[in-house]
Amino acid sequence: MRITSMSRKTEMQRVLLIGGYGAFGQTIAQALAGVDGLDLIIAGRSARKANALARKLEVRSAQLDVTQDLSQPLQTLQPDLVIHCAGPFQKRDYSVAHACIAAGCHYIDLADARDFVAGIDALDAQAKARDVAVISGASSVPCLTAAVMDAYLPRFQALESLHYGISAAQRTARGVATAASILTYVGQPFQALEVGAPKTVYGWQSLHSVDYPELGRRWFGDCDVPDLALFPQRYPDLKTLRFAAGNQLALLHWSTWAVSWAVRWLGIKGLGKATPLLLGLAKLFDPIGSDKSGFHMIMRGQDAQGKPIEHRFYLIARQAHGPYIPCIPAILLAKRLAHGQALTPGARPCLDLITLDDYLEGLAQLDITAIEEGPIDA
């Protein structure tokens, strides 16, 4: 492990950003660099990449590998908070969180892996014993999605159906970890909720489109996310729950859809090893894509009179600002810590920590617009 000089002011909150030079890590680093009360350290396996970004942002850097024992690095660096961006989390264990608990520092990750996020409460007793917060899924799912649901619940007597998804811009930052995360479940079976019962669906299948304001038609396929495990208990009126994602370019989306069938029929156990190749091929299409991405939630249920209604919520991101959306929870929580607000001890998914108003305020300085449609007679 290599680190830069570690002089420290006692009033500062030291934030160790693991995977800090990746697609999401850079976004968080840029947002936190220079924040009063924060001493930021950009870390990862590549000392060269960490140092380069740290010099640019005038912060500190460190070299460490999350697959190795972090006891000594954390003892040396003495962070108050670790933000873990080094996915994909589908194949990660809780070793980083365990190391943070042992070191007595808070932990936040941007995991989108269903079992990883849903199971984080197994560390609750240990985290409370050390008086630290362990927060998983501080990202679009389940943090933003639950915030939207909670904001809209009062408009329904019963919120029974949720179809939602993310459409990434073609010309935007796409990290290897994020791509690998998606490719782990392309063509793979998982459980969703359909008309009140579990249903086996397959990654990137159930091909469908959504017409967005401004963006037009975008294509989607089923994806496995923590919400599918967390929301049925959190929102007991839900009878249908489906999350999807998609490429901006229809050609790339349909190609991934076709690959999903090959994976399913041939019994291939994930495409993670092909991530660099497939990501490189996708980037060849950047010149014909745009920098606009979208997020949608279509909520259906009954109004106060028991009549079917529908509400739609969209986020439209321009100028390649889409990657800020999943990064906002970690940014807001780190800033709260810098401003002297305590993080409640215990281990939990990132639910009930950030309201929709908080989220939208965090996006206010970006070229991102929230659009509401409804109520619509369903």
Coordinates of C-alpha atoms in Angstrom, one line a residue:
M1 CA 0.0 0.0 0.0
R2 CA 1.2 3.5 -0.9
I3 CA -0.2 6.6 0.6
T4 CA 0.5 10.3 0.4
S5 CA 1.3 12.3 3.5
M6 CA -1.5 12.0 6.1
S7 CA -1.4 15.2 8.2
R8 CA -4.8 15.7 9.8
K9 CA -6.9 18.4 11.3
T10 CA -9.0 17.1 14.2
E11 CA -12.1 19.0 13.1
M12 CA -12.0 17.4 9.6
Q13 CA -14.0 14.3 8.7
R14 CA -11.7 12.0 6.7
V15 CA -13.5 10.2 3.8
L16 CA -11.8 7.3 2.1
L17 CA -13.3 6.8 -1.4
I18 CA -12.5 3.3 -2.6
G19 CA -12.8 2.9 -6.4
G20 CA -12.4 6.7 -6.4
Y21 CA -11.2 7.0 -10.0
G22 CA -13.9 4.8 -11.5
A23 CA -17.0 6.1 -13.3
F24 CA -19.1 6.7 -10.1
G25 CA -16.0 7.3 -7.9
Q26 CA -14.9 10.2 -10.0
T27 CA -18.3 11.8 -9.8
I28 CA -18.3 11.5 -6.0
A29 CA -14.8 12.7 -5.8
Q30 CA -15.5 15.8 -7.8
A31 CA -18.5 16.6 -5.7
L32 CA -16.7 16.1 -2.4
A33 CA -13.3 17.7 -3.2
G34 CA -13.1 21.0 -1.5
V35 CA -16.1 20.6 0.8
D36 CA -15.5 22.3 4.1
G37 CA -15.0 19.8 6.8
L38 CA -14.0 16.9 4.6
D39 CA -10.5 15.5 4.1
L40 CA -10.9 13.3 0.9
I41 CA -8.6 10.4 0.0
I42 CA -9.0 8.8 -3.4
A43 CA -8.1 5.1 -3.3
G44 CA -8.0 2.0 -5.5
R45 CA -5.7 -0.7 -6.9
S46 CA -4.0 1.6 -9.3
A47 CA -1.7 4.1 -7.6
R48 CA -1.2 5.9 -10.9
K49 CA -4.9 6.5 -11.5
A50 CA -5.5 7.5 -7.9
N51 CA -2.6 9.9 -7.8
A52 CA -3.6 11.4 -11.1
L53 CA -7.1 12.3 -10.0
A54 CA -6.0 13.3 -6.5
R55 CA -3.5 15.8 -8.0
K56 CA -6.2 17.2 -10.3
L57 CA -8.6 17.7 -7.4
E58 CA -5.9 18.7 -4.9
V59 CA -6.8 15.9 -2.4
R60 CA -5.0 12.9 -1.1
S61 CA -4.6 9.4 -2.6
A62 CA -3.9 5.9 -1.5
Q63 CA -3.3 2.5 -3.1
L64 CA -5.3 -0.4 -1.7
D65 CA -7.1 -3.5 -3.0
V66 CA -10.5 -4.5 -1.6
T67 CA -9.7 -8.2 -2.2
Q68 CA -6.9 -8.0 0.4
D69 CA -7.0 -7.5 4.1
L70 CA -7.8 -3.9 4.8
S71 CA -7.0 -3.9 8.6
Q72 CA -3.6 -2.3 8.2
P73 CA -4.6 0.3 5.5
L74 CA -7.5 1.5 7.6
Q75 CA -5.3 1.7 10.7
T76 CA -2.9 3.8 8.7
L77 CA -5.4 6.0 7.0
Q78 CA -7.8 6.4 9.9
P79 CA -10.9 7.3 7.9
D80 CA -14.1 8.5 9.6
L81 CA -16.1 7.2 6.6
V82 CA -15.4 4.8 3.8
I83 CA -17.4 5.0 0.6
H84 CA -17.1 1.8 -1.4
C85 CA -17.5 2.1 -5.2
A86 CA -15.4 -0.8 -6.3
G87 CA -18.0 -3.1 -7.7
P88 CA -19.4 -5.2 -9.1
F89 CA -21.0 -6.2 -5.8
Q90 CA -22.7 -9.3 -7.2
K91 CA -19.5 -11.2 -6.4
R92 CA -18.4 -9.2 -3.3
D93 CA -18.6 -10.3 0.3
Y94 CA -18.9 -8.0 3.3
S95 CA -15.1 -8.0 4.1
V96 CA -14.8 -4.2 3.5
A97 CA -17.8 -3.5 5.8
H98 CA -16.3 -5.9 8.4
A99 CA -13.0 -4.1 8.2
C100 CA -14.7 -0.7 8.7
I101 CA -16.6 -1.9 11.7
A102 CA -13.4 -3.3 13.2
A103 CA -11.7 0.1 12.6
G104 CA -14.6 2.0 14.0
C105 CA -15.4 4.0 10.9
H106 CA -18.7 4.5 9.0
Y107 CA -19.3 2.5 5.8
I108 CA -21.4 3.4 2.7
D109 CA -21.5 1.5 -0.6
L110 CA -23.1 2.0 -4.0
A111 CA -24.1 -1.7 -4.3
D112 CA -26.9 -2.6 -6.7
A113 CA -26.6 -6.4 -6.0
R114 CA -29.9 -7.8 -4.7
D115 CA -28.6 -10.3 -2.1
F116 CA -25.7 -8.0 -1.0
V117 CA -27.9 -5.0 -0.2
A118 CA -30.9 -7.0 1.2
G119 CA -28.5 -9.0 3.5
I120 CA -26.5 -6.1 5.0
D121 CA -28.6 -6.1 8.2
A122 CA -26.8 -9.2 9.2
L123 CA -24.0 -6.8 10.4
D124 CA -26.4 -4.7 12.4
A125 CA -25.4 -5.9 15.9
Q126 CA -21.7 -5.6 15.1
A127 CA -22.1 -2.1 13.7
K128 CA -24.1 -0.9 16.7
A129 CA -21.6 -2.4 19.1
R130 CA -18.9 -0.3 17.5
D131 CA -21.2 2.8 17.2
V132 CA -20.8 3.0 13.4
A133 CA -23.2 3.2 10.5
V134 CA -23.1 0.5 7.7
I135 CA -25.3 1.6 4.8
S136 CA -25.6 -0.4 1.6
G137 CA -27.3 0.5 -1.7
A138 CA -26.7 4.2 -1.4
S139 CA -27.6 4.6 -5.1
S140 CA -30.6 4.9 -7.5
V141 CA -31.8 1.5 -6.2
P142 CA -33.1 1.3 -3.5
C143 CA -32.5 4.8 -2.2
L144 CA -34.0 7.0 -5.0
T145 CA -36.7 4.5 -5.9
A146 CA -37.9 4.2 -2.3
A147 CA -37.8 8.0 -1.9
V148 CA -40.1 8.4 -4.9
M149 CA -42.4 5.7 -3.6
D150 CA -42.6 7.2 -0.2
A151 CA -43.4 10.7 -1.7
Y152 CA -46.2 9.3 -3.8
L153 CA -47.8 6.9 -1.3
P154 CA -50.2 9.5 0.1
R155 CA -51.7 9.9 -3.3
F156 CA -52.9 6.3 -3.3
Q157 CA -55.3 4.4 -1.1
A158 CA -53.4 1.4 -2.3
L159 CA -50.2 1.4 -4.5
E160 CA -50.5 -1.9 -6.3
S161 CA -48.2 -1.9 -9.3
L162 CA -44.7 -0.4 -10.0
H163 CA -42.9 -0.6 -13.3
Y164 CA -39.7 1.4 -13.5
G165 CA -36.3 1.6 -15.0
I166 CA -33.2 3.4 -16.1
S167 CA -32.1 4.2 -19.6
A168 CA -28.4 5.2 -19.8
A169 CA -27.1 7.7 -22.3
Q170 CA -24.8 6.3 -25.0
R171 CA -22.3 9.1 -24.6
T172 CA -21.7 9.0 -20.8
A173 CA -19.2 7.6 -18.4
R174 CA -19.5 3.8 -18.3
G175 CA -17.3 2.0 -16.0
V176 CA -16.2 -1.6 -16.3
A177 CA -17.7 -2.4 -12.9
T178 CA -21.1 -1.1 -13.8
A179 CA -21.1 -3.0 -17.1
A180 CA -19.9 -6.2 -15.3
S181 CA -22.7 -5.8 -12.8
I182 CA -25.3 -5.7 -15.6
L183 CA -23.7 -8.6 -17.5
T184 CA -23.9 -10.9 -14.4
Y185 CA -27.6 -11.2 -14.9
V186 CA -28.1 -11.0 -18.7
G187 CA -30.1 -14.1 -19.5
Q188 CA -30.0 -15.3 -15.9
P189 CA -33.2 -16.2 -13.9
F190 CA -34.4 -14.3 -10.9
Q191 CA -37.7 -13.7 -9.0
A192 CA -39.9 -10.7 -9.6
L193 CA -43.5 -10.0 -8.4
E194 CA -46.3 -10.4 -10.9
V195 CA -50.0 -10.1 -9.9
G196 CA -49.4 -11.0 -6.3
A197 CA -47.1 -14.0 -6.8
P198 CA -43.4 -14.6 -7.4
K199 CA -42.5 -15.0 -11.1
T200 CA -39.3 -16.2 -12.6
V201 CA -38.0 -13.7 -15.2
Y202 CA -34.7 -13.5 -17.1
G203 CA -32.2 -10.7 -17.2
W204 CA -32.7 -8.3 -20.2
Q205 CA -35.7 -10.1 -21.4
S206 CA -39.4 -9.1 -21.3
L207 CA -38.6 -6.6 -24.1
H208 CA -40.7 -3.4 -23.9
S209 CA -40.4 0.3 -24.5
V210 CA -41.3 3.5 -22.6
D211 CA -42.0 6.8 -24.3
Y212 CA -40.2 9.5 -22.3
P213 CA -40.8 13.2 -22.4
E214 CA -38.1 14.8 -24.5
L215 CA -36.2 11.6 -25.1
G216 CA -38.8 9.7 -27.0
R217 CA -39.0 5.9 -27.1
R218 CA -36.4 3.9 -25.1
W219 CA -36.2 0.1 -24.9
F220 CA -35.9 -1.9 -21.7
G221 CA -35.5 -5.4 -20.3
D222 CA -35.8 -7.0 -16.8
C223 CA -33.0 -6.4 -14.4
D224 CA -32.3 -7.8 -10.9
V225 CA -32.0 -5.2 -8.2
P226 CA -32.3 -5.0 -4.3
D227 CA -35.8 -3.5 -4.6
L228 CA -37.2 -6.8 -5.7
A229 CA -36.3 -8.3 -2.4
L230 CA -37.0 -5.2 -0.2
F231 CA -40.1 -3.6 -1.6
P232 CA -42.7 -6.4 -1.2
Q233 CA -42.3 -6.2 2.6
R234 CA -41.9 -2.4 2.7
Y235 CA -45.0 -1.8 0.5
P236 CA -47.4 -4.7 1.2
D237 CA -50.1 -3.5 -1.2
L238 CA -47.8 -4.1 -4.1
K239 CA -48.9 -6.9 -6.4
T240 CA -46.6 -6.3 -9.4
L241 CA -43.0 -5.1 -9.1
R242 CA -40.7 -5.0 -12.2
F243 CA -37.5 -3.1 -12.7
A244 CA -35.8 -2.7 -16.1
A245 CA -32.8 -1.1 -17.7
G246 CA -31.9 -0.3 -21.3
N247 CA -29.4 1.1 -23.8
Q248 CA -30.2 4.4 -25.4
L249 CA -29.6 2.9 -28.9
A250 CA -32.2 0.4 -29.9
L251 CA -29.7 -1.6 -31.9
L252 CA -27.5 -2.1 -28.9
H253 CA -30.5 -2.9 -26.7
W254 CA -31.8 -5.5 -29.1
S255 CA -28.3 -7.0 -29.4
T256 CA -28.1 -7.4 -25.7
W257 CA -31.6 -8.9 -25.7
A258 CA -30.5 -11.4 -28.4
V259 CA -27.4 -12.3 -26.3
S260 CA -29.6 -12.9 -23.3
W261 CA -31.4 -15.7 -25.2
A262 CA -28.1 -17.3 -26.1
V263 CA -27.0 -17.2 -22.5
R264 CA -30.3 -18.6 -21.3
W265 CA -30.5 -21.5 -23.9
L266 CA -26.8 -22.4 -23.6
G267 CA -26.8 -22.2 -19.8
I268 CA -23.9 -19.8 -19.7
K269 CA -23.2 -18.6 -16.1
G270 CA -22.7 -14.9 -16.6
L271 CA -20.8 -12.8 -19.1
G272 CA -18.6 -11.0 -16.6
K273 CA -15.3 -12.1 -18.3
A274 CA -16.5 -10.6 -21.6
T275 CA -17.1 -7.2 -20.1
P276 CA -14.0 -5.4 -21.5
L277 CA -14.7 -6.7 -25.0
L278 CA -18.5 -5.9 -25.0
L279 CA -17.9 -2.5 -23.4
G280 CA -15.4 -1.6 -26.0
L281 CA -17.7 -2.7 -28.8
A282 CA -20.5 -0.6 -27.3
K283 CA -18.4 2.5 -27.2
L284 CA -17.9 2.3 -31.0
F285 CA -21.5 3.5 -31.3
D286 CA -20.9 6.7 -29.2
P287 CA -20.8 9.0 -32.2
I288 CA -24.4 8.2 -33.1
G289 CA -25.7 8.4 -29.5
S290 CA -26.6 11.3 -27.2
D291 CA -25.6 12.4 -23.7
K292 CA -29.2 12.2 -22.4
S293 CA -30.3 9.5 -20.0
G294 CA -33.6 8.9 -18.3
F295 CA -35.3 7.3 -15.2
H296 CA -39.0 6.5 -14.9
M297 CA -41.4 5.1 -12.4
I298 CA -44.9 4.2 -13.4
M299 CA -47.1 3.7 -10.3
R300 CA -50.6 2.4 -10.5
G301 CA -53.2 1.7 -7.8
Q302 CA -56.4 3.0 -6.3
D303 CA -57.2 6.6 -5.3
A304 CA -59.1 7.6 -2.1
Q305 CA -62.4 6.6 -3.8
G306 CA -61.1 3.2 -4.9
K307 CA -60.8 4.2 -8.6
P308 CA -57.8 3.1 -10.7
I309 CA -55.2 5.8 -11.1
E310 CA -51.6 6.1 -12.4
H311 CA -48.8 8.5 -11.6
R312 CA -45.6 8.8 -13.6
F313 CA -42.3 10.3 -12.4
Y314 CA -39.3 10.9 -14.7
L315 CA -35.8 12.2 -14.4
I316 CA -34.3 13.5 -17.6
A317 CA -30.5 14.0 -17.5
R318 CA -28.6 16.0 -20.1
Q319 CA -24.9 16.8 -20.7
A320 CA -23.9 13.3 -19.5
H321 CA -25.0 14.2 -16.0
G322 CA -26.8 10.9 -15.6
P323 CA -24.1 9.3 -13.4
Y324 CA -24.7 11.9 -10.7
I325 CA -28.1 10.3 -10.0
P326 CA -26.8 7.1 -8.4
C327 CA -24.0 9.0 -6.7
I328 CA -26.2 11.6 -4.8
P329 CA -27.0 9.5 -1.7
A330 CA -23.3 8.9 -0.9
I331 CA -22.5 12.6 -1.6
L332 CA -25.4 13.8 0.6
L333 CA -24.5 11.5 3.5
A334 CA -20.8 12.5 3.4
K335 CA -21.7 16.2 3.4
R336 CA -24.0 15.6 6.4
L337 CA -21.1 14.1 8.3
A338 CA -19.0 17.1 7.4
H339 CA -21.6 19.4 8.7
G340 CA -21.7 17.7 12.0
Q341 CA -24.8 15.5 11.6
A342 CA -24.4 12.0 13.0
L343 CA -25.0 8.8 11.1
T344 CA -27.2 6.5 13.2
P345 CA -25.3 3.4 14.2
G346 CA -26.4 0.0 12.7
A347 CA -26.3 -1.8 9.4
R348 CA -29.2 -1.4 6.9
P349 CA -30.1 -0.8 3.3
C350 CA -30.1 2.9 2.3
L351 CA -33.8 3.5 3.0
D352 CA -35.5 6.3 5.0
L353 CA -32.3 8.3 5.0
I354 CA -32.9 10.6 2.1
T355 CA -36.3 12.0 1.0
L356 CA -37.2 12.8 -2.6
D357 CA -36.9 16.5 -1.8
D358 CA -33.4 15.9 -0.5
Y359 CA -32.5 14.0 -3.6
L360 CA -33.9 16.6 -6.0
E361 CA -32.1 19.4 -4.1
G362 CA -28.8 17.4 -4.5
L363 CA -29.5 17.4 -8.3
A364 CA -30.5 21.1 -8.5
Q365 CA -27.2 22.4 -9.9
L366 CA -27.1 19.8 -12.7
D367 CA -28.8 19.7 -16.0
I368 CA -31.4 17.2 -14.7
T369 CA -35.2 17.8 -14.7
A370 CA -37.8 16.0 -12.7
I371 CA -41.2 15.6 -14.5
E372 CA -44.5 14.5 -13.0
E373 CA -47.5 13.1 -14.9
G374 CA -50.8 12.3 -13.2
P375 CA -53.1 11.4 -11.8
I376 CA -54.1 9.5 -15.0
D377 CA -57.1 7.3 -15.0
A378 CA -55.7 3.8 -15.2

